Amino acid sequence: MRATWRRRYAFSAVTAVTVLVAALASCTSPGGDTSDDVPSMSDLIQPIRKTSALHWKGTWRAGIGKLDPDTLQPDDADVTADLRALGHGEVFGTITVSGAGAQVLQLDEKHQFIKAGADFWRRMNQSLIPITDLAGQWVAQEDDPQDFGLDLNYLVPAQLATRLSAYTPPSPTPSDPLYDPHSPSTTPDWRAAPSDSPAPRPRPAGVPGDALRFDTDGGVSGLEGEPDGSYWFTARAPHHLLGYSGDGWASDAQLTVTQAGAKEAYADLAAALRSIPATVTTNSIHNGLDVTLPEEVTPCARWACLPVRVPVRVRNDSSTHTIGEKITVTLYGTGYFTSPDAIKDPVGDCSFTVPPLKPGTSLTRMCTFNDQRITRILDGHPYVFFRVDAAGITTKATGPSEAKELAQRLPEQ
């Protein structure tokens, strides 16, 4: 497909991602450029790159809901967003998933805070700890931003400018007007002449009929194989971005964008950060408590076996987070002398809940196994040889939010 500029005269019913960016009328003088000269890449990128804040509103669909028990694929969810994206990469506002709303603050890939009710967390199907510990309070997503079906970084002006500047149109084919048989690998120029052909995607509502259109083949979205998208710009210089339509960012979406005041936006973000407690629930603990088990469990004989006791030591090696877990210890056994790794048959389970352990603290529990599966092995063998393993499920995790410190680092306050 040849990437080219076109003017749009028809409205298609095809569902699409729609992004509207209000042109700054004050930047275009009445005597501005009204010629048919097609802008250069720099003409398009610079107005976006210089933008300090954008206010986005709209909807899209994303596969982020509960897992289907048959296909193990997430259900599609309707997502509604009201977000401000700032020049230094911050995105904040409200997001609603299938009718359940959340307040979202995302400062970078390392700091994301969410405040939402239980319905939101149930719909997201991405809670690592009990929903009762998440509902109605600020939750930190550290180093693991919540997935809303659209990378919120795409909404940041600098990110968008960088992605557009990285786009390379495909080489023309023999049927393409720009095709040169003596140089078939020539890449179409961004200055390709506008076309009156109908647009393959709907022109975003509010984008004027004389807007310039540039089509991509998914290369801008950053996701290989994504559907095509179209970017719309003002016909007059400076050529401000007016909109985007297509499925390269998210599917079946309609979004509008207006210029936002950066100073006010940063002040609102700072106020939101200062409302977050110093200690918050964390929904992204990747390394839980450290569980220490005996390297070997003493084999037992028919005349002196049950019960089998295994000491379990649990330690919180985190330097910052308080963590609680439900620990399940499984005992494996066999009547044959073999290597521990070869012992596959479970012969007992022991579960206990570790109350929230502060950083650097530990406790010891004794697991007692008195299972008939051990007795059945002894009916045919004089000894039972054991192996023991453990798994943990996080039940509570809290840590420092650093929100007030983050607020102090924000620019333009």
Coordinates of C-alpha atoms in Angstrom, one line a residue:
M1 CA 0.0 0.0 0.0
R2 CA 1.4 3.4 -0.9
A3 CA 1.5 6.0 1.8
T4 CA 0.2 9.3 0.5
W5 CA -1.6 12.5 1.4
R6 CA -5.3 12.8 0.5
R7 CA -8.2 15.0 1.1
R8 CA -11.2 13.4 2.6
Y9 CA -14.7 14.0 1.1
A10 CA -16.7 10.9 2.3
F11 CA -17.5 9.5 5.7
S12 CA -17.2 5.7 6.1
A13 CA -19.0 3.6 8.7
V14 CA -16.0 1.5 9.4
T15 CA -15.2 1.4 13.1
A16 CA -11.9 3.0 14.0
V17 CA -9.7 4.7 16.5
T18 CA -10.4 8.4 16.4
V19 CA -8.0 11.0 17.8
L20 CA -8.8 14.7 17.5
V21 CA -6.3 17.3 18.2
A22 CA -7.6 20.9 18.2
A23 CA -5.6 23.2 15.9
L24 CA -4.3 26.3 17.6
A25 CA -6.1 29.1 15.7
S26 CA -3.9 31.7 17.2
C27 CA -0.8 30.1 15.6
T28 CA -2.3 30.4 12.1
S29 CA -2.6 33.9 10.8
P30 CA -5.4 35.0 8.4
G31 CA -2.8 35.4 5.8
G32 CA -1.3 31.9 6.3
D33 CA -0.3 29.4 3.7
T34 CA -3.4 28.5 1.6
S35 CA -1.5 26.9 -1.2
D36 CA -1.7 23.3 -2.3
D37 CA 1.9 22.7 -1.3
V38 CA 2.1 19.5 0.7
P39 CA 4.0 19.8 4.0
S40 CA 7.3 18.2 4.8
M41 CA 7.7 15.7 7.7
S42 CA 9.3 18.5 9.8
D43 CA 6.2 20.7 9.1
L44 CA 4.0 17.9 10.7
I45 CA 6.2 16.8 13.5
Q46 CA 7.3 20.1 15.0
P47 CA 3.8 21.4 16.1
I48 CA 3.2 18.1 17.9
R49 CA 6.7 18.0 19.5
K50 CA 6.2 21.6 20.8
T51 CA 2.9 20.8 22.4
S52 CA 3.0 20.8 26.2
A53 CA -0.3 19.1 27.1
L54 CA -3.2 17.4 25.4
H55 CA -6.6 16.6 26.8
W56 CA -8.0 13.3 25.5
K57 CA -11.6 12.1 25.7
G58 CA -13.2 9.1 24.1
T59 CA -13.7 5.3 24.0
W60 CA -12.1 2.2 22.5
R61 CA -12.4 -1.6 22.9
A62 CA -9.8 -3.9 24.3
G63 CA -9.3 -7.5 25.3
I64 CA -8.5 -6.8 29.0
G65 CA -11.6 -8.3 30.7
K66 CA -12.0 -11.6 32.6
L67 CA -10.6 -14.7 31.0
D68 CA -13.0 -16.9 29.1
P69 CA -12.8 -20.3 30.8
D70 CA -13.0 -22.1 27.4
T71 CA -10.5 -20.1 25.4
L72 CA -8.5 -18.6 28.2
Q73 CA -8.6 -15.3 26.3
P74 CA -9.6 -12.1 27.9
D75 CA -13.1 -10.7 27.2
D76 CA -13.4 -7.5 25.2
A77 CA -14.1 -4.5 27.4
D78 CA -15.5 -1.1 26.5
V79 CA -13.0 1.5 27.7
T80 CA -13.8 5.2 28.2
A81 CA -11.1 7.7 28.9
D82 CA -10.7 11.3 30.0
L83 CA -7.0 11.9 30.2
R84 CA -4.4 14.7 30.1
A85 CA -1.0 13.8 28.5
L86 CA 1.8 16.1 29.4
G87 CA 5.1 16.9 27.7
H88 CA 7.3 15.1 30.2
G89 CA 5.5 11.8 29.7
E90 CA 2.9 12.0 32.5
V91 CA -0.7 10.8 31.8
F92 CA -3.5 11.2 34.3
G93 CA -7.3 11.3 34.6
T94 CA -10.1 8.8 34.6
I95 CA -10.6 5.5 32.8
T96 CA -13.8 3.4 32.9
V97 CA -13.8 -0.3 32.0
S98 CA -17.2 -1.8 31.2
G99 CA -18.8 0.9 33.3
A100 CA -16.5 0.7 36.3
G101 CA -14.4 3.8 36.7
A102 CA -10.9 4.4 38.0
Q103 CA -8.7 7.4 38.7
V104 CA -5.3 6.8 37.1
L105 CA -2.0 8.6 37.5
Q106 CA 0.9 7.4 35.3
L107 CA 4.2 9.1 35.6
D108 CA 6.4 6.7 33.8
E109 CA 6.9 2.9 33.3
K110 CA 7.8 2.6 37.0
H111 CA 5.1 4.7 38.7
Q112 CA 1.4 4.2 38.2
F113 CA -1.3 4.8 40.8
I114 CA -4.9 3.7 40.5
K115 CA -7.9 4.3 42.7
A116 CA -11.0 2.3 41.9
G117 CA -13.9 0.3 43.4
A118 CA -14.2 -3.5 43.6
D119 CA -16.1 -3.6 40.3
F120 CA -13.2 -2.2 38.4
W121 CA -10.7 -4.7 39.8
R122 CA -13.1 -7.6 39.1
R123 CA -13.5 -6.5 35.5
M124 CA -9.8 -6.0 35.0
N125 CA -8.9 -9.5 36.1
Q126 CA -5.4 -8.3 36.9
S127 CA -5.4 -8.2 40.7
L128 CA -2.6 -10.1 42.4
I129 CA -4.0 -9.7 45.9
P130 CA -7.5 -9.9 47.3
I131 CA -9.8 -7.3 45.8
T132 CA -10.9 -6.2 49.2
D133 CA -7.4 -4.8 49.8
L134 CA -7.6 -2.9 46.5
A135 CA -11.1 -1.4 46.4
G136 CA -11.6 2.2 47.3
Q137 CA -7.9 3.1 47.9
W138 CA -4.8 4.2 46.0
V139 CA -2.9 1.2 44.7
A140 CA 0.6 1.3 43.3
Q141 CA 1.5 -0.6 40.1
E142 CA 5.2 -0.5 40.4
D143 CA 7.3 -1.4 37.3
D144 CA 4.1 -3.1 36.0
P145 CA 1.6 -0.5 34.6
Q146 CA -2.0 -1.8 34.4
D147 CA -3.0 -2.6 30.8
F148 CA -5.9 -0.7 29.4
G149 CA -5.7 -2.0 25.9
L150 CA -3.9 1.2 24.8
D151 CA -0.4 2.2 25.8
L152 CA -1.0 5.5 27.5
N153 CA 2.4 6.6 26.4
Y154 CA 1.1 6.9 22.9
L155 CA -1.0 9.9 24.0
V156 CA 2.1 11.9 25.1
P157 CA 3.0 14.6 22.5
A158 CA 6.7 13.8 22.3
Q159 CA 6.0 10.1 22.0
L160 CA 3.6 10.6 19.2
A161 CA 6.0 12.9 17.4
T162 CA 8.8 10.3 17.7
R163 CA 6.6 7.5 16.4
L164 CA 5.5 9.5 13.4
S165 CA 9.1 10.5 12.6
A166 CA 10.1 6.9 12.7
Y167 CA 7.6 5.8 10.1
T168 CA 8.9 4.7 6.7
P169 CA 6.4 4.4 3.9
P170 CA 6.5 1.2 1.9
S171 CA 8.1 1.0 -1.6
P172 CA 5.8 1.7 -4.5
T173 CA 4.5 -1.1 -6.7
P174 CA 4.2 -1.0 -10.6
S175 CA 0.6 0.2 -10.2
D176 CA 1.7 3.2 -8.1
P177 CA 2.0 6.6 -9.8
L178 CA 5.3 7.1 -8.1
Y179 CA 6.7 3.8 -9.4
D180 CA 10.0 4.2 -11.2
P181 CA 11.0 1.1 -13.3
H182 CA 14.6 2.3 -13.2
S183 CA 14.5 2.6 -9.4
P184 CA 11.8 0.3 -8.1
S185 CA 13.0 0.5 -4.5
T186 CA 12.3 4.3 -4.3
T187 CA 10.3 5.1 -1.2
P188 CA 7.3 7.4 -1.7
D189 CA 7.9 10.9 -0.6
W190 CA 5.9 12.5 2.3
R191 CA 5.2 15.3 -0.3
A192 CA 3.2 12.9 -2.5
A193 CA 0.4 14.8 -4.2
P194 CA -3.0 14.8 -2.4
S195 CA -5.7 12.5 -3.8
D196 CA -9.5 12.9 -4.1
S197 CA -10.0 9.2 -3.6
P198 CA -12.4 8.2 -0.7
A199 CA -10.7 7.6 2.6
P200 CA -10.4 4.0 3.8
R201 CA -11.2 5.1 7.3
P202 CA -13.7 7.6 8.7
R203 CA -12.7 11.2 9.1
P204 CA -12.9 12.0 12.8
A205 CA -15.9 14.1 13.8
G206 CA -14.8 17.8 13.8
V207 CA -12.0 17.4 11.3
P208 CA -12.8 19.7 8.4
G209 CA -13.4 18.3 4.9
D210 CA -10.3 19.9 3.4
A211 CA -7.9 18.3 6.0
L212 CA -4.9 16.6 4.6
R213 CA -4.7 12.9 5.2
F214 CA -1.7 10.6 5.5
D215 CA -2.1 6.8 5.6
T216 CA 0.2 4.4 7.3
D217 CA 0.4 0.6 7.2
G218 CA 0.7 0.1 10.9
G219 CA 4.4 1.1 11.2
V220 CA 3.7 3.9 13.5
S221 CA 1.8 2.0 16.1
G222 CA 4.9 0.1 17.0
L223 CA 3.1 -3.2 17.0
E224 CA 4.0 -5.4 14.0
G225 CA 1.0 -6.5 12.1
E226 CA -1.4 -3.9 13.4
P227 CA -4.1 -2.6 11.0
D228 CA -3.5 0.6 9.0
G229 CA -4.2 4.1 10.3
S230 CA -4.7 7.6 9.0
Y231 CA -3.5 10.9 10.4
W232 CA -5.2 14.1 9.6
F233 CA -3.7 17.6 9.5
T234 CA -4.8 21.1 8.9
A235 CA -4.6 22.2 5.2
R236 CA -3.2 25.5 6.2
A237 CA 0.3 26.0 7.7
P238 CA 1.2 25.4 10.4
H239 CA -0.1 21.9 9.8
H240 CA -1.5 20.9 13.2
L241 CA -2.5 17.3 13.8
L242 CA -6.3 17.1 13.8
G243 CA -7.0 13.5 14.2
Y244 CA -6.3 9.8 13.8
S245 CA -8.5 7.0 12.5
G246 CA -7.7 3.3 12.4
D247 CA -7.0 0.4 14.6
G248 CA -3.3 0.8 15.1
W249 CA -3.6 2.0 18.7
A250 CA -6.9 0.3 19.8
S251 CA -10.0 -1.0 18.1
D252 CA -13.5 0.4 17.6
A253 CA -12.6 3.7 19.3
Q254 CA -13.6 7.3 19.2
L255 CA -11.4 9.9 20.9
T256 CA -11.2 13.6 20.8
V257 CA -8.3 15.8 21.9
T258 CA -7.9 19.5 22.7
Q259 CA -4.9 21.6 23.7
A260 CA -4.6 21.7 27.5
G261 CA -2.8 24.2 29.8
A262 CA 0.4 22.6 30.9
K263 CA 0.8 24.7 34.1
E264 CA -2.8 23.9 35.3
A265 CA -2.4 20.3 34.3
Y266 CA 0.8 19.9 36.3
A267 CA -0.8 21.6 39.3
D268 CA -3.7 19.2 39.2
L269 CA -1.4 16.2 38.9
A270 CA 0.7 17.5 41.9
A271 CA -2.5 17.9 44.0
A272 CA -3.6 14.4 43.1
L273 CA -0.2 13.0 44.1
R274 CA -0.2 14.8 47.4
S275 CA -3.6 13.1 48.2
I276 CA -2.0 9.7 48.0
P277 CA -1.0 8.3 51.5
A278 CA 2.7 7.7 52.2
T279 CA 2.0 3.9 52.4
V280 CA -0.1 2.3 49.8
T281 CA -1.2 -1.2 48.7
T282 CA 1.0 -2.6 46.0
N283 CA -0.5 -4.7 43.2
S284 CA 2.7 -5.7 41.5
I285 CA 4.9 -7.6 43.8
H286 CA 7.0 -10.0 41.6
N287 CA 9.2 -11.5 44.4
G288 CA 7.3 -12.5 47.5
L289 CA 8.5 -14.0 50.7
D290 CA 11.5 -16.2 50.8
V291 CA 10.6 -19.7 51.9
T292 CA 13.3 -22.0 53.3
L293 CA 12.7 -25.8 53.4
P294 CA 15.0 -28.6 54.6
E295 CA 17.3 -29.7 51.9
E296 CA 16.4 -33.3 52.7
V297 CA 13.4 -34.8 54.5
T298 CA 14.4 -37.9 56.5
P299 CA 13.0 -41.1 55.1
C300 CA 10.7 -42.9 57.4
A301 CA 10.3 -46.7 58.1
R302 CA 7.1 -48.7 58.5
W303 CA 7.6 -49.1 62.2
A304 CA 8.3 -45.4 62.9
C305 CA 6.9 -42.9 60.4
L306 CA 3.8 -40.9 60.9
P307 CA 3.4 -38.0 61.4
V308 CA 6.1 -36.5 59.2
R309 CA 7.1 -33.0 60.4
V310 CA 8.8 -30.4 58.2
P311 CA 10.0 -27.0 59.5
V312 CA 9.3 -24.1 57.2
R313 CA 11.1 -20.7 57.6
V314 CA 9.6 -17.7 55.9
R315 CA 11.5 -14.4 55.6
N316 CA 10.7 -11.0 54.0
D317 CA 13.9 -10.0 52.2
S318 CA 12.3 -6.8 50.8
S319 CA 13.9 -3.6 52.1
T320 CA 10.8 -1.5 51.6
H321 CA 7.6 -3.6 51.4
T322 CA 5.5 -5.4 54.0
I323 CA 4.2 -8.7 52.5
G324 CA 1.7 -11.4 53.6
E325 CA 1.3 -14.7 51.8
K326 CA -0.6 -17.9 51.9
I327 CA 2.0 -20.7 51.8
T328 CA 1.3 -24.2 50.6
V329 CA 3.9 -26.9 51.3
T330 CA 3.6 -30.1 49.4
L331 CA 5.2 -33.4 50.5
Y332 CA 6.1 -35.9 47.8
G333 CA 6.9 -39.6 48.5
T334 CA 7.9 -42.9 47.0
G335 CA 8.8 -46.4 48.2
Y336 CA 11.9 -46.5 46.0
F337 CA 15.3 -45.1 46.6
T338 CA 15.9 -42.5 43.9
S339 CA 17.0 -38.9 43.4
P340 CA 14.8 -36.3 45.1
D341 CA 13.9 -34.8 41.7
A342 CA 12.4 -38.1 40.6
I343 CA 9.9 -38.2 43.4
K344 CA 6.7 -37.0 41.7
D345 CA 3.8 -38.4 43.8
P346 CA 2.2 -35.9 46.3
V347 CA 1.5 -37.6 49.7
G348 CA 0.5 -34.6 51.8
D349 CA -0.3 -30.8 51.8
C350 CA 0.1 -28.2 54.5
S351 CA -1.2 -24.6 54.1
F352 CA -0.9 -21.6 56.4
T353 CA -1.2 -17.9 56.1
V354 CA 1.7 -15.7 56.9
P355 CA 0.6 -12.4 58.5
P356 CA 2.1 -9.3 56.9
L357 CA 5.8 -9.4 57.6
K358 CA 7.8 -6.2 57.8
P359 CA 11.0 -5.9 55.8
G360 CA 13.8 -8.0 57.2
T361 CA 11.6 -10.1 59.6
S362 CA 10.9 -13.8 59.5
L363 CA 8.9 -16.6 61.2
T364 CA 9.0 -20.4 61.4
R365 CA 6.1 -22.8 61.0
M366 CA 6.0 -26.6 61.5
C367 CA 4.1 -28.5 58.8
T368 CA 2.7 -31.9 60.0
F369 CA 1.8 -34.6 57.5
N370 CA -0.2 -37.6 58.5
D371 CA -1.7 -38.7 55.2
Q372 CA -3.1 -42.1 54.3
R373 CA -1.1 -41.9 51.0
I374 CA 2.0 -42.4 53.1
T375 CA 0.5 -45.4 54.8
R376 CA -0.4 -47.0 51.5
I377 CA 3.2 -46.7 50.3
L378 CA 4.3 -48.4 53.5
D379 CA 2.0 -51.3 52.9
G380 CA 4.3 -52.3 50.0
H381 CA 7.6 -50.9 51.0
P382 CA 9.7 -50.8 54.1
Y383 CA 10.7 -47.1 53.7
V384 CA 9.2 -43.9 52.2
F385 CA 11.6 -41.4 50.6
F386 CA 10.5 -37.8 50.5
R387 CA 10.8 -34.5 48.7
V388 CA 9.2 -31.2 49.8
D389 CA 8.3 -28.1 47.8
A390 CA 6.4 -24.9 48.6
A391 CA 4.4 -22.2 46.7
G392 CA 3.1 -18.8 47.9
I393 CA 0.2 -16.6 46.9
T394 CA 0.4 -12.9 48.0
T395 CA -2.4 -11.9 50.3
K396 CA -1.2 -8.4 51.2
A397 CA 1.5 -6.1 50.1
T398 CA 2.1 -2.5 51.1
G399 CA 5.0 -0.1 50.6
P400 CA 6.0 3.5 50.4
S401 CA 4.2 5.5 47.6
E402 CA 6.8 8.2 47.3
A403 CA 3.9 10.2 45.9
K404 CA 4.7 13.5 47.6
E405 CA 8.4 13.3 46.5
L406 CA 7.2 12.6 43.0
A407 CA 4.9 15.7 43.2
Q408 CA 7.9 17.8 44.1
R409 CA 9.8 16.7 41.0
L410 CA 7.1 17.7 38.6
P411 CA 7.9 20.7 36.3
E412 CA 5.9 23.9 35.7
Q413 CA 4.4 24.2 39.2

